[in-house]
CSV table of C-alpha atoms and ligand atoms in Angstrom, one decimal:
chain,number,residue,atom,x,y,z
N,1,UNK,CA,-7.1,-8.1,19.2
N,2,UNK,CA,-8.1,-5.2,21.1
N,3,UNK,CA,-12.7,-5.4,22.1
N,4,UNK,CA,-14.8,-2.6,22.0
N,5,UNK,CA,-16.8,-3.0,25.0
N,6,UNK,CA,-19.7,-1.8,26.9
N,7,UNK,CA,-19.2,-4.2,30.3
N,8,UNK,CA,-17.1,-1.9,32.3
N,9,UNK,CA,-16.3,-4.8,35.5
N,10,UNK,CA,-14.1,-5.9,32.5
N,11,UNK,CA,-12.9,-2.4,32.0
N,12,UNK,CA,-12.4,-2.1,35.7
N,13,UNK,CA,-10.4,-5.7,36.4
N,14,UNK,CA,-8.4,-4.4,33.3
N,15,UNK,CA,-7.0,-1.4,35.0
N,16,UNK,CA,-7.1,-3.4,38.8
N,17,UNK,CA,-4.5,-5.5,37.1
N,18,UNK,CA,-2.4,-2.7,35.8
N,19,UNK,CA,-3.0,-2.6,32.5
N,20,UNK,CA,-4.1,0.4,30.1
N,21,UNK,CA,-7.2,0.4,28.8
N,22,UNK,CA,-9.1,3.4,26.6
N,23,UNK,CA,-11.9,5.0,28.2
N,24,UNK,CA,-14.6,7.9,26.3
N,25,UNK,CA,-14.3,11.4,28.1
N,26,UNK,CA,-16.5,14.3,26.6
N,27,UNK,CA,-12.9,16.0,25.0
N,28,UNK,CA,-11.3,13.4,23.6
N,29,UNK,CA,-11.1,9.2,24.2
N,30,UNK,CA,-7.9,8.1,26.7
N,31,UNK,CA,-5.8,5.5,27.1
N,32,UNK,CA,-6.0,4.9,31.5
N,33,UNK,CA,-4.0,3.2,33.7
N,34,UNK,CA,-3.2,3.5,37.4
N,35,UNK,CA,-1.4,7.0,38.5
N,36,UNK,CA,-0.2,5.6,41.5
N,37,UNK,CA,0.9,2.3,39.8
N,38,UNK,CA,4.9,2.7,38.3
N,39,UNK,CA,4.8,-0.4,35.8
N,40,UNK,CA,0.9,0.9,34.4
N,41,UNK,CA,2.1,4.0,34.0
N,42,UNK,CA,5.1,2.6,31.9
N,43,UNK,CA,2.9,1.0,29.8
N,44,UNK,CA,0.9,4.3,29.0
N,45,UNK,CA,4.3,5.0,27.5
N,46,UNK,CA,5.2,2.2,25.8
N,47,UNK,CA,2.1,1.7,24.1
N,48,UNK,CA,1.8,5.2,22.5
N,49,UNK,CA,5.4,5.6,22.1
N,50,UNK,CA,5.8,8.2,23.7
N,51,UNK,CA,9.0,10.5,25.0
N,52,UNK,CA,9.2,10.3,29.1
N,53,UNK,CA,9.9,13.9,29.1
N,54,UNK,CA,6.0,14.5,28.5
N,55,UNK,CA,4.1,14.6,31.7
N,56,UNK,CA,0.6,13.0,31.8
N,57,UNK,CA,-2.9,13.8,33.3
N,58,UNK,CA,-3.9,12.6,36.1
N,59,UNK,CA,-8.1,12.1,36.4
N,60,UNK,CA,-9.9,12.1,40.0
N,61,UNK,CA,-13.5,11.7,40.6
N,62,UNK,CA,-14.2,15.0,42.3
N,63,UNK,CA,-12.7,17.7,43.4
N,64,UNK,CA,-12.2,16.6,47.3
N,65,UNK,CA,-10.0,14.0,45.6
N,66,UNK,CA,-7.1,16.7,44.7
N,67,UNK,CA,-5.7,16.9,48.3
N,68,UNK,CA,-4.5,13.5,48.2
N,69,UNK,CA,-2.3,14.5,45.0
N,70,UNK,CA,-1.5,18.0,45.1
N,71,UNK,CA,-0.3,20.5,47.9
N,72,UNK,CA,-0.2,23.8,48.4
N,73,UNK,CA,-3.3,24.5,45.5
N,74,UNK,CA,-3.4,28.3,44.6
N,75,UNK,CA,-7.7,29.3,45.4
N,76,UNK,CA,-7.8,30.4,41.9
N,77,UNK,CA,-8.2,26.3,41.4
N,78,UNK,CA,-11.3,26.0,43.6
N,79,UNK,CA,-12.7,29.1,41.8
N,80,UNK,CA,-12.7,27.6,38.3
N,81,UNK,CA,-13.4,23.7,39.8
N,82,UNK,CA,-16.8,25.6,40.9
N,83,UNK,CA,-17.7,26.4,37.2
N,84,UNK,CA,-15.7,24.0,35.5
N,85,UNK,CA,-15.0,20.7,36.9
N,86,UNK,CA,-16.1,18.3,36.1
N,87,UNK,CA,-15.0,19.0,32.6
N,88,UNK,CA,-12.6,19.9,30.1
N,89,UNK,CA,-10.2,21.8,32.3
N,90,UNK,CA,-6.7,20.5,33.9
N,91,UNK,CA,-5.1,22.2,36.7
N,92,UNK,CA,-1.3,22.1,36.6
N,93,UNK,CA,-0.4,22.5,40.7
N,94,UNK,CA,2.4,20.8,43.0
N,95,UNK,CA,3.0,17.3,43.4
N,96,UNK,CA,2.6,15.3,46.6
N,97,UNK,CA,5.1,12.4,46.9
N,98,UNK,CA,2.5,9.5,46.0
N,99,UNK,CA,2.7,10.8,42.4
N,100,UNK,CA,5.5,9.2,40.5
N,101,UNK,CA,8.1,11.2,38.5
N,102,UNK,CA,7.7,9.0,35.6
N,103,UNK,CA,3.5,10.4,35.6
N,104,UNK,CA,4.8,14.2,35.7
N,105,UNK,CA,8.4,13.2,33.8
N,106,UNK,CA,10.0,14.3,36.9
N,107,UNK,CA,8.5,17.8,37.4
N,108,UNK,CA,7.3,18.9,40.8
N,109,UNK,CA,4.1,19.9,39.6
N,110,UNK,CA,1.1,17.0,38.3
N,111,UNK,CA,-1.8,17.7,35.8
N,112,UNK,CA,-5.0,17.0,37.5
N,113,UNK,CA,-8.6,17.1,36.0
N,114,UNK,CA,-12.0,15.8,36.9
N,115,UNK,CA,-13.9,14.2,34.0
N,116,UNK,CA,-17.5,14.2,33.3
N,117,UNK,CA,-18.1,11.8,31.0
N,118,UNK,CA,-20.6,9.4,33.4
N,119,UNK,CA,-18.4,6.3,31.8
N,120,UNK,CA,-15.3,7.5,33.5
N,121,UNK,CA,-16.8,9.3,36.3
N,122,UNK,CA,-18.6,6.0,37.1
N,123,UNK,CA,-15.4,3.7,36.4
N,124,UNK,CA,-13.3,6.4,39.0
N,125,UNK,CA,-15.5,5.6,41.7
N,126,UNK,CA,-15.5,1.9,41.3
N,127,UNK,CA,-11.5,1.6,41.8
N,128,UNK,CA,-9.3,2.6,44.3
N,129,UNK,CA,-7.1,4.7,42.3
N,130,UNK,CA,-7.1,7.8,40.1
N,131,UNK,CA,-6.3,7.4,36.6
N,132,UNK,CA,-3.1,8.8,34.1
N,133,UNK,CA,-4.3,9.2,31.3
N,134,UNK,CA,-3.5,10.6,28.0
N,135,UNK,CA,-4.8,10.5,24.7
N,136,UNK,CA,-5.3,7.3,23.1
N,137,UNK,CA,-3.7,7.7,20.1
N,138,UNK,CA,-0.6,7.2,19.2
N,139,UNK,CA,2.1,9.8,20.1
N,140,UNK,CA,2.4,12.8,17.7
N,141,UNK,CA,-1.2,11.5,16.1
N,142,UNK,CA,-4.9,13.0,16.0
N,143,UNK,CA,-6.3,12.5,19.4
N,144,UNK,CA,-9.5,9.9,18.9
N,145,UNK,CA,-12.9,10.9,19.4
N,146,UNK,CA,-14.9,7.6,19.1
N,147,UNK,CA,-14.0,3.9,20.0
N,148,UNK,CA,-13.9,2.7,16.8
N,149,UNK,CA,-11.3,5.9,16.2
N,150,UNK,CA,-8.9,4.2,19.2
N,151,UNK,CA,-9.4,0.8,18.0
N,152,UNK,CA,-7.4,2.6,14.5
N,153,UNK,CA,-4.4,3.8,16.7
N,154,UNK,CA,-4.2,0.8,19.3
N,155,UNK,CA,-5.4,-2.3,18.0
N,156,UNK,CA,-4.0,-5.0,19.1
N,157,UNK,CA,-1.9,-3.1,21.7
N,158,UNK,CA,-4.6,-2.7,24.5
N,159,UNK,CA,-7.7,-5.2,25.5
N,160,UNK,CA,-10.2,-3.0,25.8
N,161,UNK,CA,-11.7,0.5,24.8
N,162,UNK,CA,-14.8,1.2,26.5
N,163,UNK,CA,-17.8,2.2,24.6
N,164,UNK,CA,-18.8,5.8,25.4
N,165,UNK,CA,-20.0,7.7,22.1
N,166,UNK,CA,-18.5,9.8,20.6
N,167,UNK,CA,-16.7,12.7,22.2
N,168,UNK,CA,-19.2,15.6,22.9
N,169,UNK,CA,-16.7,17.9,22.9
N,170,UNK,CA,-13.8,16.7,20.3
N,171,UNK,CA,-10.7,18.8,21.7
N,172,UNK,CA,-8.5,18.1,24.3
N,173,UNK,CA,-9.2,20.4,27.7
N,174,UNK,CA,-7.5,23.7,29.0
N,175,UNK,CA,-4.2,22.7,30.2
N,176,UNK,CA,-3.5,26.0,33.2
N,177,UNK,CA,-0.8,26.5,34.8
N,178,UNK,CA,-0.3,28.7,38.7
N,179,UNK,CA,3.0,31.0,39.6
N,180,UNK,CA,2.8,33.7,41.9
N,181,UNK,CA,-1.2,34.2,41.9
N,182,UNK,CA,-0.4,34.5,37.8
N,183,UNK,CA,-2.9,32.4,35.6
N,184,UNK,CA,-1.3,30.6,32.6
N,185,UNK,CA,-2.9,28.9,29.7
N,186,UNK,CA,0.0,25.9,28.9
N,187,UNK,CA,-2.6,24.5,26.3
N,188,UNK,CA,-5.8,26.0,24.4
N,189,UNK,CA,-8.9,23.8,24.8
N,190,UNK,CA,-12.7,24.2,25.3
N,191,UNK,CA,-12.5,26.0,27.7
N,192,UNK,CA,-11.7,30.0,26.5
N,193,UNK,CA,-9.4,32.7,27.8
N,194,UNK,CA,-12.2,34.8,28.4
N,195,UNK,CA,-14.5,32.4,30.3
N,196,UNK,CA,-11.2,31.8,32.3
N,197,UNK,CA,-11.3,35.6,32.9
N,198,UNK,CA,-14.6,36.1,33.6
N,199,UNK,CA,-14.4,33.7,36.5
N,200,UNK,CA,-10.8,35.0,38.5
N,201,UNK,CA,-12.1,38.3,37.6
N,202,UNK,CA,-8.3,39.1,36.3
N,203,UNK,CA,-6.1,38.8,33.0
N,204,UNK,CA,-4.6,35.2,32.2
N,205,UNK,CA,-1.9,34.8,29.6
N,206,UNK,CA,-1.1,32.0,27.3
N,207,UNK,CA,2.5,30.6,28.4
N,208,UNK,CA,5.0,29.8,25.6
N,209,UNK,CA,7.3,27.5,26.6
N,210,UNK,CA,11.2,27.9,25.3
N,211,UNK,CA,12.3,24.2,26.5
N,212,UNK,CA,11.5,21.1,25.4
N,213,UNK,CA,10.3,19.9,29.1
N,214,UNK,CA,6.5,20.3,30.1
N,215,UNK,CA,5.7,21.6,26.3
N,216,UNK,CA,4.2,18.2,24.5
N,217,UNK,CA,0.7,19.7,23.9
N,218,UNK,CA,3.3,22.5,22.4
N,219,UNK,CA,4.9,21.0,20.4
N,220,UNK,CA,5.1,22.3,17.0
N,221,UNK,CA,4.4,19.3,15.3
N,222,UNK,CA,1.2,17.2,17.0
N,223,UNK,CA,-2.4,15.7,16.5
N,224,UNK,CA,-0.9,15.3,12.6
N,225,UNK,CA,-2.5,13.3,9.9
N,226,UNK,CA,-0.2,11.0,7.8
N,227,UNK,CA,-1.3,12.8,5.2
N,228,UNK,CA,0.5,16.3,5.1
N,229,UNK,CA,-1.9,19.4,5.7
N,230,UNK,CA,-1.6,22.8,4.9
N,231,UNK,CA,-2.9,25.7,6.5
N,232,UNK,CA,-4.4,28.4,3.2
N,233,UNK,CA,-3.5,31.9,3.1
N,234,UNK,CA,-6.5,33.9,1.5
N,235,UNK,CA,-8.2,32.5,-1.7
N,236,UNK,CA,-7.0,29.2,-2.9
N,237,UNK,CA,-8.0,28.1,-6.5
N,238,UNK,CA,-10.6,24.8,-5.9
N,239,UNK,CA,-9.9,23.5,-9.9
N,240,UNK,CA,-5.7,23.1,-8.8
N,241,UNK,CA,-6.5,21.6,-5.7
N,242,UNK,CA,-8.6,19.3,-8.1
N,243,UNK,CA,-6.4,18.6,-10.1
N,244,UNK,CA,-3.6,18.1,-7.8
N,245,UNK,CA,-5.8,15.2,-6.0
N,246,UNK,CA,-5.4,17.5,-2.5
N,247,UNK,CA,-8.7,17.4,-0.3
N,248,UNK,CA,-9.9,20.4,0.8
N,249,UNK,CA,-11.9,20.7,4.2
N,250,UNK,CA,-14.5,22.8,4.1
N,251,UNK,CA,-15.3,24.3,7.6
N,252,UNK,CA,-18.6,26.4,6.6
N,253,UNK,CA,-20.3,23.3,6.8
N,254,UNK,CA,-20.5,23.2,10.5
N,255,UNK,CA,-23.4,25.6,12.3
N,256,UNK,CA,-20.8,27.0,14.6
N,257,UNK,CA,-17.1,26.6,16.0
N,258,UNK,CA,-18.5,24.0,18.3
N,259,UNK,CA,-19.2,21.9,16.0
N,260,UNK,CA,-16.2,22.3,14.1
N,261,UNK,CA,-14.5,21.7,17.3
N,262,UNK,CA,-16.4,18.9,17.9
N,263,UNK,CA,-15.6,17.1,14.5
N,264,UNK,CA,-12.3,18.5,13.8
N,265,UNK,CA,-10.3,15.1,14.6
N,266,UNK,CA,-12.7,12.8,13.0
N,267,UNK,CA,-13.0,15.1,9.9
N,268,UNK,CA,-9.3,15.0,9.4
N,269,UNK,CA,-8.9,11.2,10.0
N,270,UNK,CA,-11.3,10.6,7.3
N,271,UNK,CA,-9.9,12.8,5.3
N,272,UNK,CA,-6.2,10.8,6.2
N,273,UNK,CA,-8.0,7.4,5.0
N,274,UNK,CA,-9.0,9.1,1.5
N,275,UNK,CA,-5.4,9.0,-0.4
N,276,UNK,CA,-5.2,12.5,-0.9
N,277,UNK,CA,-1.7,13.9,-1.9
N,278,UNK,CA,-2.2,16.5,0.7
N,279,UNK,CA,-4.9,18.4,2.4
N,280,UNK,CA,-5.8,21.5,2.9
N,281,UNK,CA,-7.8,23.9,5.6
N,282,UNK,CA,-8.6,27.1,6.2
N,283,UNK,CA,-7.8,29.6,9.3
N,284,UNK,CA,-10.7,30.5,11.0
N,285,UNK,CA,-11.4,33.4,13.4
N,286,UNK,CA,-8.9,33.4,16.2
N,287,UNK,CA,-10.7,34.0,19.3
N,288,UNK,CA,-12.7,31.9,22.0
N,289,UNK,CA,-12.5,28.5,20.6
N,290,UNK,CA,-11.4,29.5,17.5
N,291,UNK,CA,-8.2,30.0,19.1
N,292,UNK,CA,-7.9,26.2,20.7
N,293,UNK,CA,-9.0,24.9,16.5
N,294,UNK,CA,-6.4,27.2,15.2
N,295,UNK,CA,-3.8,26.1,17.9
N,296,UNK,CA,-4.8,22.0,17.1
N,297,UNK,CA,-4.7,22.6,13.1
N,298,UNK,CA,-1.3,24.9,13.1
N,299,UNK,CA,0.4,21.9,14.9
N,300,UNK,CA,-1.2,19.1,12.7
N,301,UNK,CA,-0.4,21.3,10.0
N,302,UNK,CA,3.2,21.0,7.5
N,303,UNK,CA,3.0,24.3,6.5
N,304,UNK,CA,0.9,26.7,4.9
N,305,UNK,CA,-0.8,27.3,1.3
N,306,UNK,CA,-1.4,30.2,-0.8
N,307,UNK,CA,-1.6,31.3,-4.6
N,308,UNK,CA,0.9,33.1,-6.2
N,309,UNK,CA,0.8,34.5,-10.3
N,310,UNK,CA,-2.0,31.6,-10.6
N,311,UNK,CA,0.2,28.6,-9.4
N,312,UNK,CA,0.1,26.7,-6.0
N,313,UNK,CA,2.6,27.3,-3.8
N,314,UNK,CA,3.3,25.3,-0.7
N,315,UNK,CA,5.5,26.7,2.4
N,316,UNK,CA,6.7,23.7,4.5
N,317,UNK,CA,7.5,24.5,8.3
Z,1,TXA,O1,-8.9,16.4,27.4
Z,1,TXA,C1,-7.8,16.0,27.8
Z,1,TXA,O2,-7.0,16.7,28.5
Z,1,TXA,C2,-7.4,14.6,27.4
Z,1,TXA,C3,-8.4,13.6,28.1
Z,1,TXA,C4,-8.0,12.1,27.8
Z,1,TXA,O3,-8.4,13.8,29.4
Z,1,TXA,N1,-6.0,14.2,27.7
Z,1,TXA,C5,-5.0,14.7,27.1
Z,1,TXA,O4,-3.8,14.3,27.5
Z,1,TXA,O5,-5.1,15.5,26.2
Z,1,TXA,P1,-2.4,14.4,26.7
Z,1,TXA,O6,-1.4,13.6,27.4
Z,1,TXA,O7,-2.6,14.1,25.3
Z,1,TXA,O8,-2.0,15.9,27.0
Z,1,TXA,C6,-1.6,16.3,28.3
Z,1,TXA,C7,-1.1,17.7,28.2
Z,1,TXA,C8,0.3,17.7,27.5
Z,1,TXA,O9,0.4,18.8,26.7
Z,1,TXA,C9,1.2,17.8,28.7
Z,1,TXA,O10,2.4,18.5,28.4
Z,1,TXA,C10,0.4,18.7,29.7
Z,1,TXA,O11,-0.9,18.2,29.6
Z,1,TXA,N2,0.9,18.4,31.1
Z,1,TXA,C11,0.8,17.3,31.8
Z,1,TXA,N3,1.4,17.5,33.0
Z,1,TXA,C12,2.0,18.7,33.0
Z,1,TXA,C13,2.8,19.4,33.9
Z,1,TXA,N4,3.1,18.9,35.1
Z,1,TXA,N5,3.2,20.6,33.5
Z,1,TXA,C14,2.9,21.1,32.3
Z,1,TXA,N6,2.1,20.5,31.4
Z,1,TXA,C15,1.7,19.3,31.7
Z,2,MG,MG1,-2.5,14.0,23.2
């Protein structure tokens, strides 16, 4: 049986001992364990089942911390730590030897971000470690955003999730990448292309990656419900979908796209528990965070929807 808890000594022997443990962050809940421990680390895997070819992050307590992990850090890094960090934004940067291969599934480079959630924040300074840590969900699944969320992906397979709320934020952080004083957005998050911009004073790209190595987040299939979801082209007839026992998420009920952002996971794991046939979303505007909810929904999604002569008809990816 796996404990919600607030008591984070127990958190904290937990993780001293080498075992995982999920902790709240303001994106999205992981599941830690010590970066600089081999058999920890191991167990990130084994829990989650997931493939050693995808590298995790790595979470420090401030940004002085990123010396004793990284070399060679591109000034571009300090720039956005200033505005960014702590928060949802990982820097992708070189490797020092004290990282394992196994944490960055043997690439020279190693994710690192600094966390604001207090919970973590406070449990980082209390050990003498920094923490991998990915998702805490199980691999391929919706990322949780609430203890209670992890407890439905892990129970049993952990001892203890840390009580921290429910995720301010609700999507996972900017994953950016450094070559040759280039900028490169590896993943979409909360953080937008434009703030990114705004701050380096320069054009960044978003990188597509053609090999299965250092893609995960880029997968094309990820963050999926069990319940297939389907992404509508234009108008879609609400009286089918009725009848056709599909569920139908209706995004104009949040006040804005953080909100949406914010709720998107635990909206579609309700929507997962509700024995649906299939489910059903709508694009919304891709740019700023739109672009990070389109980028989360396309992958969770099996294909799209759209109406043609009257009928329903479903394209599967
Ligand atoms: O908000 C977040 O980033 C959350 C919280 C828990 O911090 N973490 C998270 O971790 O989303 P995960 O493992 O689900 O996603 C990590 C992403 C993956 O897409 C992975 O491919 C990428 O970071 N990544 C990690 N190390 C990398 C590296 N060396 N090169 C390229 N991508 C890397
Ligand atoms: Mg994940």
């Amino acid at each position: 049986m796996t404990k919600i808890t607030k008591n984070i000594s127990l958190v904290i022997d937990e993780l001293i001992k080498g075992n995982p443990v999920a902790l709240p962050t303001e994106t999205v809940y992981g599941l830690a364990a010590n970066a600089l421990n081999k058999d920890a680390v191991l167990n990130i895997f084994k829990i989650k089942k997931r493939p050693h070819f995808d590298p995790l992050i790595v979470h420090i307590k401030n940004i002085s911390e990123i010396y004793k992990y990284a070399k060679y850090i591109p000034e571009d890094v300090f720039k956005l730590a200033d505005k960014f960090s702590p928060g949802p934004i990982t820097y992708v940067i070189n490797k020092k030897n004290n990282i394992h291969d196994l944490v960055t599934a043997g690439l020279k480079t190693v994710a690192i971000r600094i966390p604001s959630h207090p919970l973590i924040i406070n449990v980082l300074k209390n050990i003498p470690f920094p923490l991998a840590a990915p998702s805490a969900n199980m691999f391929g699944r919706i990322s949780p955003t609430s203890a209670k969320d992890v407890l439905k992906e892990l129970n049993g397979k952990i001892n203890y999730v840390l009580e921290g709320g429910k995720s301010k934020i609700g999507i996972e952080s900017t994953v950016l990448g450094f070559e040759n004083n280039e900028v490169f957005i590896l993943r979409p998050g909360f953080i937008t292309k434009s703030q990114i911009e705004n701050i380096l004073g320069k054009k960044v790209q978003h990188k597509i990656f053609k090999t299965k190595i250092n893609s995960p987040g880029l997968l094309s299939s990820h963050y999926a419900p069990h319940t297939p979801l389907y992404i509508a082209e234009g108008n879609i007839d609400f009286d089918i979908l009725k009848n056709r026992k599909a569920g139908f998420l209706d995004i104009s009920k949040f006040k804005n796209i953080n909100s949406l952002a914010s709720n998107l996971f635990s909206e579609l794991r309700k929507m997962d528990e509700k024995k649906y046939t299939f489910l059903v979303v709508e694009k919304i505007v891709n740019e700023g965070l739109g672009f990070a909810v389109n980028d989360r929904l396309q992958k969770a999604s099996s294909g799209f929807i759209k109406m043609l002569n009257n009928e329903l008809v479903i394209v599967k990816k």
